[in-house]
mmCIF file of C-alpha atoms and ligand atoms in Angstrom:
data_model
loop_
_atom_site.group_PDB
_atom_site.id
_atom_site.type_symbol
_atom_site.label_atom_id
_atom_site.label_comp_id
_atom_site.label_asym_id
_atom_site.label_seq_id
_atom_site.Cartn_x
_atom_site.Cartn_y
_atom_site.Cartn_z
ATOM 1 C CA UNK A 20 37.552 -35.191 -104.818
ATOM 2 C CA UNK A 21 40.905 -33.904 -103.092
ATOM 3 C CA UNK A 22 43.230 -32.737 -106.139
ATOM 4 C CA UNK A 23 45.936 -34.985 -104.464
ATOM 5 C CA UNK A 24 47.404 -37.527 -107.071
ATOM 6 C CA UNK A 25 46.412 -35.567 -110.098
ATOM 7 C CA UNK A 26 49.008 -34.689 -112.876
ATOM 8 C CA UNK A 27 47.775 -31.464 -113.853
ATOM 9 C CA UNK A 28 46.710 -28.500 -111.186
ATOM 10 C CA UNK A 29 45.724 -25.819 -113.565
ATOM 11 C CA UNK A 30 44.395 -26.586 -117.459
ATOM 12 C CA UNK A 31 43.534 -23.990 -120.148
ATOM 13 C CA UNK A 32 40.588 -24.596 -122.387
ATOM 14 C CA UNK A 33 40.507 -22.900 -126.311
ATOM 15 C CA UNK A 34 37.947 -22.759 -129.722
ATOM 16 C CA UNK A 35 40.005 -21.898 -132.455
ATOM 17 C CA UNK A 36 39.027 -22.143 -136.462
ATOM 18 C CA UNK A 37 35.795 -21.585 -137.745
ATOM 19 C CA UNK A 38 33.190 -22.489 -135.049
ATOM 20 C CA UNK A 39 30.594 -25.402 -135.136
ATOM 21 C CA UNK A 40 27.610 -26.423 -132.693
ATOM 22 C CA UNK A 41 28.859 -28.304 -130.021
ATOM 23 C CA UNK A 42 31.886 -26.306 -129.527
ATOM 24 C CA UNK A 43 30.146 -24.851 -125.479
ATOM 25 C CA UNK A 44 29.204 -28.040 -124.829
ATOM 26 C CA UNK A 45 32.941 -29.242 -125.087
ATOM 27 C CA UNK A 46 33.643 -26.495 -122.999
ATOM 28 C CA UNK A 47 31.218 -27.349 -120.173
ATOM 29 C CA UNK A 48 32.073 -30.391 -120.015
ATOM 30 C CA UNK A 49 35.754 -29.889 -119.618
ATOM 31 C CA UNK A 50 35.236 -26.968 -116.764
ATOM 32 C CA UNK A 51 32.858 -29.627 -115.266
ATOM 33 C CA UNK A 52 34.854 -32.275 -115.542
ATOM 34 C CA UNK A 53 37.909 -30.332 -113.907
ATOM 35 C CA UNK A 54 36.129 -28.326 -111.098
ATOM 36 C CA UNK A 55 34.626 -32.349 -110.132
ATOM 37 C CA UNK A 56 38.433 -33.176 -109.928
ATOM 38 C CA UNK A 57 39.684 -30.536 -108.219
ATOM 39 C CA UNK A 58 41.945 -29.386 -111.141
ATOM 40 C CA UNK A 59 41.351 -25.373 -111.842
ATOM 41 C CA UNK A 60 40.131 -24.303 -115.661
ATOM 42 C CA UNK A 61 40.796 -21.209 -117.293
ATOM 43 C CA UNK A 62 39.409 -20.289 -120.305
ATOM 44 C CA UNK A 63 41.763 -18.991 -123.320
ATOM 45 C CA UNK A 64 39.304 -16.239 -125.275
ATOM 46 C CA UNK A 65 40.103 -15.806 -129.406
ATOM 47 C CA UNK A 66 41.892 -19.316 -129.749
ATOM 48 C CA UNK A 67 45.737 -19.390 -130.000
ATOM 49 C CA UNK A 68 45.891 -15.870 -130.305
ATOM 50 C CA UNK A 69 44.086 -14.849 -126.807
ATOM 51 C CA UNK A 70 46.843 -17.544 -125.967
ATOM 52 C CA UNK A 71 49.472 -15.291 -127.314
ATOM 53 C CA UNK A 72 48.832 -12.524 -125.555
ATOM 54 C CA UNK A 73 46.856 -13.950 -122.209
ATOM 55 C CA UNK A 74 43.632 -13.191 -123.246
ATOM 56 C CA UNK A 75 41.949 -15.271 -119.974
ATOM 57 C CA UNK A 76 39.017 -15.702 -118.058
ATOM 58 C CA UNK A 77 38.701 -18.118 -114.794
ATOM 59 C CA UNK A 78 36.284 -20.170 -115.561
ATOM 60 C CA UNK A 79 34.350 -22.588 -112.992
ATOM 61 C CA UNK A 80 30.884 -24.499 -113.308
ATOM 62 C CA UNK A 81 28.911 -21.231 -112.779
ATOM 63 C CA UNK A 82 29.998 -20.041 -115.816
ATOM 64 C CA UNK A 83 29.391 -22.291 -118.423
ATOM 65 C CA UNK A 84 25.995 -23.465 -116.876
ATOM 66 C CA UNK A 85 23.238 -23.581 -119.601
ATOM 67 C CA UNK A 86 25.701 -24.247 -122.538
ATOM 68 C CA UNK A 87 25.355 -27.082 -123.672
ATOM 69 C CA UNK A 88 22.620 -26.085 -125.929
ATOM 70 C CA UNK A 89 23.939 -22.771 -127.314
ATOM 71 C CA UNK A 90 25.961 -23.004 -130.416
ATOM 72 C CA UNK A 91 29.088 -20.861 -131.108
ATOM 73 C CA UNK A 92 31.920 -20.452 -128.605
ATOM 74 C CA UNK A 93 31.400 -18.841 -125.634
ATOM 75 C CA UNK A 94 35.055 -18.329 -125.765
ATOM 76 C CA UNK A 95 35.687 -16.519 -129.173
ATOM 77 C CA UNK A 96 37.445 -18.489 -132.233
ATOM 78 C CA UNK A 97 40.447 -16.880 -134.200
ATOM 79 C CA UNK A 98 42.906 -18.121 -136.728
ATOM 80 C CA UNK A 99 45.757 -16.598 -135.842
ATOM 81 C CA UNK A 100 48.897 -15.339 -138.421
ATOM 82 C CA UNK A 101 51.535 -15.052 -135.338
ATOM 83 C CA UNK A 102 50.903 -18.399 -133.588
ATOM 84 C CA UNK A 103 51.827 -19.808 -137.512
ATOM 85 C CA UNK A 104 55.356 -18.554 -136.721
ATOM 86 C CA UNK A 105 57.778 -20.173 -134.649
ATOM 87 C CA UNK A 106 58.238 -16.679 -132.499
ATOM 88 C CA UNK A 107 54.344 -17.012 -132.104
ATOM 89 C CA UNK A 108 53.905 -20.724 -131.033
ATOM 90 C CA UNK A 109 57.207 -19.709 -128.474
ATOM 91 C CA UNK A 110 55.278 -16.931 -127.074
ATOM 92 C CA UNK A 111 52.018 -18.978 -126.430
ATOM 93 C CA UNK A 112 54.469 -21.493 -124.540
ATOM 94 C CA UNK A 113 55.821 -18.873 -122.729
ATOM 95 C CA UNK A 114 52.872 -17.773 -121.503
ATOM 96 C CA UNK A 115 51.399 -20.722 -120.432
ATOM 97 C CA UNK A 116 54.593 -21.708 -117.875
ATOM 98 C CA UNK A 117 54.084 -18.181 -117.107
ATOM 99 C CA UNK A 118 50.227 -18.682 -116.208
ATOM 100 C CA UNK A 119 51.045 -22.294 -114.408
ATOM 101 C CA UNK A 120 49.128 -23.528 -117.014
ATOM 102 C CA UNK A 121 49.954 -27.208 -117.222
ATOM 103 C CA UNK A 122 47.675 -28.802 -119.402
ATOM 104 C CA UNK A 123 45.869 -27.102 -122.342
ATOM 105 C CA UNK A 124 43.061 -28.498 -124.250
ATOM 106 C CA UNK A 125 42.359 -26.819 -128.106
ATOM 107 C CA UNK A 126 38.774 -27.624 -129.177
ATOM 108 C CA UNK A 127 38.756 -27.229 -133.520
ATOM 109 C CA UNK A 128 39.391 -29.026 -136.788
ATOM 110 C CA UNK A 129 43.139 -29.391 -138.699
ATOM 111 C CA UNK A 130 44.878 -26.107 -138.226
ATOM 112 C CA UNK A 131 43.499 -26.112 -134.548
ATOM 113 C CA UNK A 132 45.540 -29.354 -134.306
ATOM 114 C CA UNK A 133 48.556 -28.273 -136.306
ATOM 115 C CA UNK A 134 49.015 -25.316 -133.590
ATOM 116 C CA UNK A 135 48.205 -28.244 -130.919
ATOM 117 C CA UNK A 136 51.524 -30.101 -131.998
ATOM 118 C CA UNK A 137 53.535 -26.935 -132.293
ATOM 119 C CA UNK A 138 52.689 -26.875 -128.676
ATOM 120 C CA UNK A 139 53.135 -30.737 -128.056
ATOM 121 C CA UNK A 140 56.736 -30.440 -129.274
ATOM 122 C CA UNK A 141 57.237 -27.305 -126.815
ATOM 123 C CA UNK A 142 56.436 -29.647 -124.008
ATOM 124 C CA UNK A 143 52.761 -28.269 -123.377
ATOM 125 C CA UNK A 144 50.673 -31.486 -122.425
ATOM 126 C CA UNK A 145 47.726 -30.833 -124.860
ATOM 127 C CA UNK A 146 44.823 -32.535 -125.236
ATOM 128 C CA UNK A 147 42.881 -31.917 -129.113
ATOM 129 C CA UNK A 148 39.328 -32.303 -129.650
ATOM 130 C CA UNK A 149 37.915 -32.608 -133.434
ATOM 131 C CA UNK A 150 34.988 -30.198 -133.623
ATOM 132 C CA UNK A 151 34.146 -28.780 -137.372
ATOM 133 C CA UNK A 152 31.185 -29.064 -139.282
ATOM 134 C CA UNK A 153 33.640 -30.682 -142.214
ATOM 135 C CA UNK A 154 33.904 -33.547 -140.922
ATOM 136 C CA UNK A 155 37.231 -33.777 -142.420
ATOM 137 C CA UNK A 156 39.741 -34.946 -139.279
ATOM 138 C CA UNK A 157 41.885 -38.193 -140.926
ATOM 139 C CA UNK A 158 42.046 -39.275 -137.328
ATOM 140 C CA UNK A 159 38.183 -39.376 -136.154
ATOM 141 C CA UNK A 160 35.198 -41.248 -137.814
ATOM 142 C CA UNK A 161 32.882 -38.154 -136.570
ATOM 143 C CA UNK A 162 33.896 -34.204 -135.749
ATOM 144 C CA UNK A 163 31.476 -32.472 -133.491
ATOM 145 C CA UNK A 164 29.269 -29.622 -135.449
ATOM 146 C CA UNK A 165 28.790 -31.823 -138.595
ATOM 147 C CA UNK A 166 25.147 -33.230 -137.524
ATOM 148 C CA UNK A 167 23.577 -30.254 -136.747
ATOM 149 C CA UNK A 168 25.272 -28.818 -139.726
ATOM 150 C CA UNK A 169 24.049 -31.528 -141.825
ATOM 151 C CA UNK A 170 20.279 -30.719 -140.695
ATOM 152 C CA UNK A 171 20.590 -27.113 -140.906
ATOM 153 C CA UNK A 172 21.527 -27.401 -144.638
ATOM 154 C CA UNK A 173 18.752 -29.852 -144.830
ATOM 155 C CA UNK A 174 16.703 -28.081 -143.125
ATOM 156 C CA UNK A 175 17.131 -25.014 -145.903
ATOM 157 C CA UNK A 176 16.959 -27.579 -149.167
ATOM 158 C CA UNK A 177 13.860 -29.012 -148.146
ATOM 159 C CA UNK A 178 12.451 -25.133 -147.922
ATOM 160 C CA UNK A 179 14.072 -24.294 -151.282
ATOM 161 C CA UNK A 180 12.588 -27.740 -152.625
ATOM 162 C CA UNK A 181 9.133 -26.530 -151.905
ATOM 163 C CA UNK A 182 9.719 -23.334 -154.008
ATOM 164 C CA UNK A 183 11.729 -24.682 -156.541
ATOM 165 C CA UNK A 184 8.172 -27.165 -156.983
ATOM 166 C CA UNK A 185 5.843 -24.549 -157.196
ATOM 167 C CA UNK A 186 7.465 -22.631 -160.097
ATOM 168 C CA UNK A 187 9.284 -26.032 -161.664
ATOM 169 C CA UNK A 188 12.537 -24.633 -161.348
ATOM 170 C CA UNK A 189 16.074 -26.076 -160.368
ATOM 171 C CA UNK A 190 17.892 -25.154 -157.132
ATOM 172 C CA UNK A 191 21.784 -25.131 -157.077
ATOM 173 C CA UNK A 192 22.924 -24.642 -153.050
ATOM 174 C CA UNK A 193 26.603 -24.338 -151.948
ATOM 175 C CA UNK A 194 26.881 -25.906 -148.746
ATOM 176 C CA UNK A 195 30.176 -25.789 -147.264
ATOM 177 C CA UNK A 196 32.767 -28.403 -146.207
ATOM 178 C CA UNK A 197 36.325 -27.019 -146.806
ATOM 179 C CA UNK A 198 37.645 -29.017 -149.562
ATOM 180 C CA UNK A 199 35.670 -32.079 -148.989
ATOM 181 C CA UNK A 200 32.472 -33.143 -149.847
ATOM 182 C CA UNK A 201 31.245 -35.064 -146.525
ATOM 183 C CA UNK A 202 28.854 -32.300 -145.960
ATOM 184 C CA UNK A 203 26.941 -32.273 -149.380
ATOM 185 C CA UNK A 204 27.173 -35.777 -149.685
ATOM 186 C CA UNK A 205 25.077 -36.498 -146.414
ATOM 187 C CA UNK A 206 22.806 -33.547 -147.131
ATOM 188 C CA UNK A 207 22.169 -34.640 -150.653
ATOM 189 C CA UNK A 208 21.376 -37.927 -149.904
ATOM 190 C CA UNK A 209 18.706 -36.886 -146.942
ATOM 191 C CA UNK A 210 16.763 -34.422 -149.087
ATOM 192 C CA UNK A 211 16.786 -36.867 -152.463
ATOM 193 C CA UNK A 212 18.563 -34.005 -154.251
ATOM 194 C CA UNK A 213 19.242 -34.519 -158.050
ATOM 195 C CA UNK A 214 22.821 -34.442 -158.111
ATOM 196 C CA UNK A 215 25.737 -33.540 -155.956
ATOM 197 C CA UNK A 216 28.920 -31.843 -157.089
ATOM 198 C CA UNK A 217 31.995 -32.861 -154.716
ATOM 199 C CA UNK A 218 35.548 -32.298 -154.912
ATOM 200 C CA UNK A 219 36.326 -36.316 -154.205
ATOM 201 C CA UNK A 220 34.378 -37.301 -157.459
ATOM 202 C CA UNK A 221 35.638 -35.569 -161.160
ATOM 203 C CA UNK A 222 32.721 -34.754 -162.967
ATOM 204 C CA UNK A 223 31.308 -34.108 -166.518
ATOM 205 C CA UNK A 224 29.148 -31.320 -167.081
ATOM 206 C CA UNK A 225 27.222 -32.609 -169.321
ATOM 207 C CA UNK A 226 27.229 -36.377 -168.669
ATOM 208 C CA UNK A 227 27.054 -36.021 -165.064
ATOM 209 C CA UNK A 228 24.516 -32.551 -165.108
ATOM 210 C CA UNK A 229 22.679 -31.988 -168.273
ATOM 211 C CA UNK A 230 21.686 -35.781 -168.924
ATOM 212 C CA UNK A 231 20.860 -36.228 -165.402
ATOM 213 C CA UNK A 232 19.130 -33.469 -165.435
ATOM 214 C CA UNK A 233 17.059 -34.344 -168.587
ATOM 215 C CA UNK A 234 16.526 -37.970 -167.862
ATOM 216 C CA UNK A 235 14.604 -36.728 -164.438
ATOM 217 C CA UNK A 236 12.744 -34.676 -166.680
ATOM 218 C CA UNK A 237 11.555 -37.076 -169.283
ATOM 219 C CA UNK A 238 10.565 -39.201 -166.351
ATOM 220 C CA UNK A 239 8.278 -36.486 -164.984
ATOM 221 C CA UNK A 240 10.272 -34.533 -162.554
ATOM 222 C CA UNK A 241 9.291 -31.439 -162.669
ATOM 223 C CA UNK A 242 11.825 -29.451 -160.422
ATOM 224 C CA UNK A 243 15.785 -30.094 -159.216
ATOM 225 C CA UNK A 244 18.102 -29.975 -156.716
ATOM 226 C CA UNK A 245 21.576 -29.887 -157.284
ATOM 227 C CA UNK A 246 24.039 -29.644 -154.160
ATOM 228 C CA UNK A 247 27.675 -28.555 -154.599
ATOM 229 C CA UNK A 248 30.160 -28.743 -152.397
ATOM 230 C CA UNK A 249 31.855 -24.993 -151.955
ATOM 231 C CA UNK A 250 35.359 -24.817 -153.602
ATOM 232 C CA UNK A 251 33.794 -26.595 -156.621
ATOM 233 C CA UNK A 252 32.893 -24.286 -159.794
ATOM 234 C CA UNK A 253 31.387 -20.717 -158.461
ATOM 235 C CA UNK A 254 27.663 -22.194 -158.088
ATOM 236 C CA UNK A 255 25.652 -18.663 -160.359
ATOM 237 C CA UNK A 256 28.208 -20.420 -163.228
ATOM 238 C CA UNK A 257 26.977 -24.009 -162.224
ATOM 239 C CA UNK A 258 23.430 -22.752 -162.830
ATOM 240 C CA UNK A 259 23.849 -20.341 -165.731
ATOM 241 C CA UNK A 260 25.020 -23.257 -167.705
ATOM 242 C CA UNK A 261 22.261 -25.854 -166.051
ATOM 243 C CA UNK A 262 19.339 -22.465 -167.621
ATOM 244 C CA UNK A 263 21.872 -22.342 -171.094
ATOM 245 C CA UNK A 264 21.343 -26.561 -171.161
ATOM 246 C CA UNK A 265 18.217 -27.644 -170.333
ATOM 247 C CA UNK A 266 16.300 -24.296 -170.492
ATOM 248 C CA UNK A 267 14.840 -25.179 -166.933
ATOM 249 C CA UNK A 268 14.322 -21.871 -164.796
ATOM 250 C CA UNK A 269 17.278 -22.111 -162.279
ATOM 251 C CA UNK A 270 18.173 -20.256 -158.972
ATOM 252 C CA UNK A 271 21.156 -20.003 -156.667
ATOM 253 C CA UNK A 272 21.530 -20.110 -153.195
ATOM 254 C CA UNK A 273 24.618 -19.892 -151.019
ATOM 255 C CA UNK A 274 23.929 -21.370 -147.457
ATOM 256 C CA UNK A 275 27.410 -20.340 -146.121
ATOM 257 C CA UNK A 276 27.761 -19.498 -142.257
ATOM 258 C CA UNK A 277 23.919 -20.208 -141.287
ATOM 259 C CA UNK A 278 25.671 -23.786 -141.001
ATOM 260 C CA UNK A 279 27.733 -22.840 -138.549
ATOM 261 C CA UNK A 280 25.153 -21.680 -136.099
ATOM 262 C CA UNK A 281 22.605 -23.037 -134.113
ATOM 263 C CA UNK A 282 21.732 -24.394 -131.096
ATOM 264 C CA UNK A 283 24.024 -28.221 -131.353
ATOM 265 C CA UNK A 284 21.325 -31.263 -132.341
ATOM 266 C CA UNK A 285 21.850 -34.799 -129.510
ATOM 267 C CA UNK A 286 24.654 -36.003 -131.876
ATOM 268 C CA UNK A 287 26.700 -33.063 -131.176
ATOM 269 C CA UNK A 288 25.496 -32.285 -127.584
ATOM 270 C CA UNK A 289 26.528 -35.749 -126.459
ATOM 271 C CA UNK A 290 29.867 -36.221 -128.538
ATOM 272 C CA UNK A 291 30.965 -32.857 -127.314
ATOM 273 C CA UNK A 292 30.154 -33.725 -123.813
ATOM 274 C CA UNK A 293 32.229 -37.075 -123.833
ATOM 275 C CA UNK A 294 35.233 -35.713 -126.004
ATOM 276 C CA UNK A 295 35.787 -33.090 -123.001
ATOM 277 C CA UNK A 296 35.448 -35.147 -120.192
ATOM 278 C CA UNK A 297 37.399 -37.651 -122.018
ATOM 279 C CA UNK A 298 40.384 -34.847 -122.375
ATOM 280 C CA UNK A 299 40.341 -33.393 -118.805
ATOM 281 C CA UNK A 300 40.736 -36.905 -117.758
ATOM 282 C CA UNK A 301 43.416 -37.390 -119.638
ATOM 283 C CA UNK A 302 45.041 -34.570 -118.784
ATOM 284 C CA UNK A 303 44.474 -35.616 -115.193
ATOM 285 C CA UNK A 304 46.365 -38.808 -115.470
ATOM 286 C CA UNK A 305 49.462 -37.040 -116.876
ATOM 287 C CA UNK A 306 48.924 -37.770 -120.617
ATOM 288 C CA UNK A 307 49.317 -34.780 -123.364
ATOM 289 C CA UNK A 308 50.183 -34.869 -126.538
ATOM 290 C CA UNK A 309 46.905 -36.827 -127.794
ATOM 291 C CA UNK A 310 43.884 -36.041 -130.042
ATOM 292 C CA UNK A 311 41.043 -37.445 -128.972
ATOM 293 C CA UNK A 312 38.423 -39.143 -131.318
ATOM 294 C CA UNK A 313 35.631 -40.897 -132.272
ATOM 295 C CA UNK A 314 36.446 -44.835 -133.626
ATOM 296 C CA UNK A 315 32.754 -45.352 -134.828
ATOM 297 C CA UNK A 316 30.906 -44.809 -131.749
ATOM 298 C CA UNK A 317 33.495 -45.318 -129.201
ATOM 299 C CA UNK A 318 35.605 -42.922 -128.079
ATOM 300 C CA UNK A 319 39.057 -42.943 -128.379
ATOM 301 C CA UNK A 320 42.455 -40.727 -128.087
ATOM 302 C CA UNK A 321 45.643 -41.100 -130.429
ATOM 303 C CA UNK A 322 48.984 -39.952 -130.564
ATOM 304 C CA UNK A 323 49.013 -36.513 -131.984
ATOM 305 C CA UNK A 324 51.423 -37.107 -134.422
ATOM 306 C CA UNK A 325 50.002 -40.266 -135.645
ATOM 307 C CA UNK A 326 46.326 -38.277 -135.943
ATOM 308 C CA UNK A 327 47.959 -35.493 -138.081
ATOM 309 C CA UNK A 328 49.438 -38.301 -140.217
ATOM 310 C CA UNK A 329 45.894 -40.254 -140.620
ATOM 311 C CA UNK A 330 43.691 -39.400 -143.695
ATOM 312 C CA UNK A 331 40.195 -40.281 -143.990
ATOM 313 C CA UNK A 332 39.024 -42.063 -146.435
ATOM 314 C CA UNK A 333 35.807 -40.896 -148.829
ATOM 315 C CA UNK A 334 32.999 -43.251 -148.724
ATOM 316 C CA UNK A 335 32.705 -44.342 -152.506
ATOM 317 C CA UNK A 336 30.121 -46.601 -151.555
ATOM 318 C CA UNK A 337 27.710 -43.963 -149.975
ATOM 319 C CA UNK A 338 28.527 -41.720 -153.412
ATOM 320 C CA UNK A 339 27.649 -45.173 -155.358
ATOM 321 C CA UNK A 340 24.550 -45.209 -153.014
ATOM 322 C CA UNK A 341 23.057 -42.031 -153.283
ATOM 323 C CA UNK A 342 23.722 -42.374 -157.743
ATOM 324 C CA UNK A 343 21.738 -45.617 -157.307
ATOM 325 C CA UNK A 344 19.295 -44.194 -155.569
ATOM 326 C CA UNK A 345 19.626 -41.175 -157.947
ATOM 327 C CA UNK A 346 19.423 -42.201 -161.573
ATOM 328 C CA UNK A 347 16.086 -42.767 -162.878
ATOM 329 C CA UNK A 348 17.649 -44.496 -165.735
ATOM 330 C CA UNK A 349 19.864 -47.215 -164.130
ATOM 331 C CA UNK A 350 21.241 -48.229 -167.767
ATOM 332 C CA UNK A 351 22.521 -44.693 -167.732
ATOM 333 C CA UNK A 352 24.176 -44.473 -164.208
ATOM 334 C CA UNK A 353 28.119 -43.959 -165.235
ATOM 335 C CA UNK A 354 29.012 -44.567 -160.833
ATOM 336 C CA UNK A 355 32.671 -45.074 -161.804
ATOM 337 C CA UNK A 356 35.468 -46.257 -159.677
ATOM 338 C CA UNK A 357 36.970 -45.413 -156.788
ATOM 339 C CA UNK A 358 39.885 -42.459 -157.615
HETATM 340 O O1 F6P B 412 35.981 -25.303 -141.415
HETATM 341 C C1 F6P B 412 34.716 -24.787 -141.248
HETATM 342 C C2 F6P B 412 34.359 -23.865 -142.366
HETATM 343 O O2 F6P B 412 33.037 -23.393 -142.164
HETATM 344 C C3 F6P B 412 34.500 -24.434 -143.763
HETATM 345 O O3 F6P B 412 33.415 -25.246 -144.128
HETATM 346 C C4 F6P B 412 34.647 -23.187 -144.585
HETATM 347 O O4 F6P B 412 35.416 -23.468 -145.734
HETATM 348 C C5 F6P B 412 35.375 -22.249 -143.682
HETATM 349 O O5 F6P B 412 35.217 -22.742 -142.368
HETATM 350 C C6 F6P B 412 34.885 -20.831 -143.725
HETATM 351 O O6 F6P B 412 35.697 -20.074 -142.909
HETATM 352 P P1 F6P B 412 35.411 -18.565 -142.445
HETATM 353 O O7 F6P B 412 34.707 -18.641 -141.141
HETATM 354 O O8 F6P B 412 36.749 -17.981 -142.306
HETATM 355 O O9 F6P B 412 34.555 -17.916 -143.491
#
């Protein structure tokens, strides 16, 4: 297709924040989806900071063939101290009417986004996509990453499960998830773990551990699984105090970045693949200044200001669900209310 018509002759293409599965695919899709255009793609290398100081790399469909199933960022990720500055976010801008750069597309979670508006408000037509394994963007119902995070925690819990069997023991994992608990939440739920610890739901240590705990016992379990949600009490005090209460044999294990890798499941593969085709054609038609996102399984693009603005709300009922589900003593399930 002749590049006649199109807004944009020359986009740049960034991962910044901590990486997730899915990110390359984002980026394939977007140098695919420009090169099909005719609009030229450059790839930004250590997020805003490569940005800063023109860290760049031509990139064209030869490059980024075979991505779509490798997981972490073919194009570095940084957070970057200078681009939080004023003189930092003025030097990326700088450089990017310097470059020709006309359209820029920032592939990461919040502070990826925060840096995107920065931009935005410099006149930079940028496009954001939403890809962390937190799950945690107000603005989209699903961030790329979180899937094959999900099942790679999973994946570890049902290993640990086995073990923690065998020897009749209880398991306490940290998963991660950044001040939320979207992450643990799913995870417990898909491996029938005895209790999950998350930041969105106050809990009792003894109400809401040591009588759980106890009731599974007395109605034969035999070995535990509790799941907490990193940023929540340090997990070897979680489990010292589980041994000190209930005298069951307990072990600790921190899953940390083993999340972040891997090769992106079809959730994340596909979702990535839209969300940058979906930006370069926005870009294409002139628009910047929009996040795009996922509106259940449609996707969508919003006002960047308005997406910064949007919370998401936690799922009360799935945390209601998986207590049900939970409690082997319904009479004793305390689900609460909504905070
Ligand atoms: O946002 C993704 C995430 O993996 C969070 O879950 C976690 O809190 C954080 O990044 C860890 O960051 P770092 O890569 O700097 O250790």
């Amino acid at each position: 297709m002749a590049s006649t018509g199109l807004a944009v002759r020359r986009i740049g293409v960034l991962t910044s924040g901590g990486d997730a599965p899915g990110m390359n695919a984002a980026i394939r899709a977007a140098v695919r989806t420009a090169q099909c255009i005719g609009i030229e793609c450059i790839g930004i290398r250590h997020g805003y900071a490569g940005l800063i100081r023109g860290d760049f790399v031509p990139l064209s469909e030869k490059d980024v063939k075979g991505l779509t199933k490798m997981g972490g960022t073919m194009l570095y990720s940084a957070r970057s101290q200078e681009f939080m500055t004023d003189e930092g976010r003025q030097r990326a801008t700088d450089t990017c009417k310097y470059m020709g750069i006309d359209g820029l597309i920032t592939i990461g979670g919040d502070g990826t986004f925060k840096g995107a508006l920065g931009l935005a408000d410099r006149g930079i037509k940028v496009i954001g996509i939403p890809c962390t394994i937190d799950n945690d963007i107000g603005c989209s119902s699903y961030t790329i990453g979180f899937d094959t995070a999900c099942n790679t925690a999973i994946e570890a819990v049902d290993r640990l499960s086995d073990t923690m069997q065998s020897h009749e023991r209880c398991s306490v994992v940290e998963v991660m998830g950044h001040r939320t608990g979207y992450l643990a939440l799913n995870v417990g739920i898909a491996t029938g773990a005895t209790i999950v610890l998350i930041p969105e739901i106050k809990y009792d240590f003894e109400r809401d551990v040591v009588s759980r705990i106890r009731t599974a016992r007395l109605a034969g379990r035999t070995h535990f699984m509790v799941i907490v949600a990193e940023g929540m009490d340090p997990v070897h005090v979680v489990a010292e105090n589980i041994q000190n209460a209930t005298g069951v044999d307990t072990r600790v294990t921190a899953l940390g970045h083993v999340q972040r890798g891997g090769p992106p499941l079809m959730r994340d593969r596909v979702t990535a693949t839209s969300m940058g085709y979906t930006a370069v054609m926005l870009l294409a038609r002139g628009q910047g200044g929009r996040i795009v996102a996922m509106d259940g399984d449609k996707v969508i693009d919003i006002d960047i200001h308005e997406a910064l603005a949007m919370t998401k709300d936690f799922d009360h009922e799935l945390y209601k669900m998986f207590t049900t589900l939970t409690f082997l003593d319904s009479k004793e399930a305390d689900i609460g209310e909504p905070e």
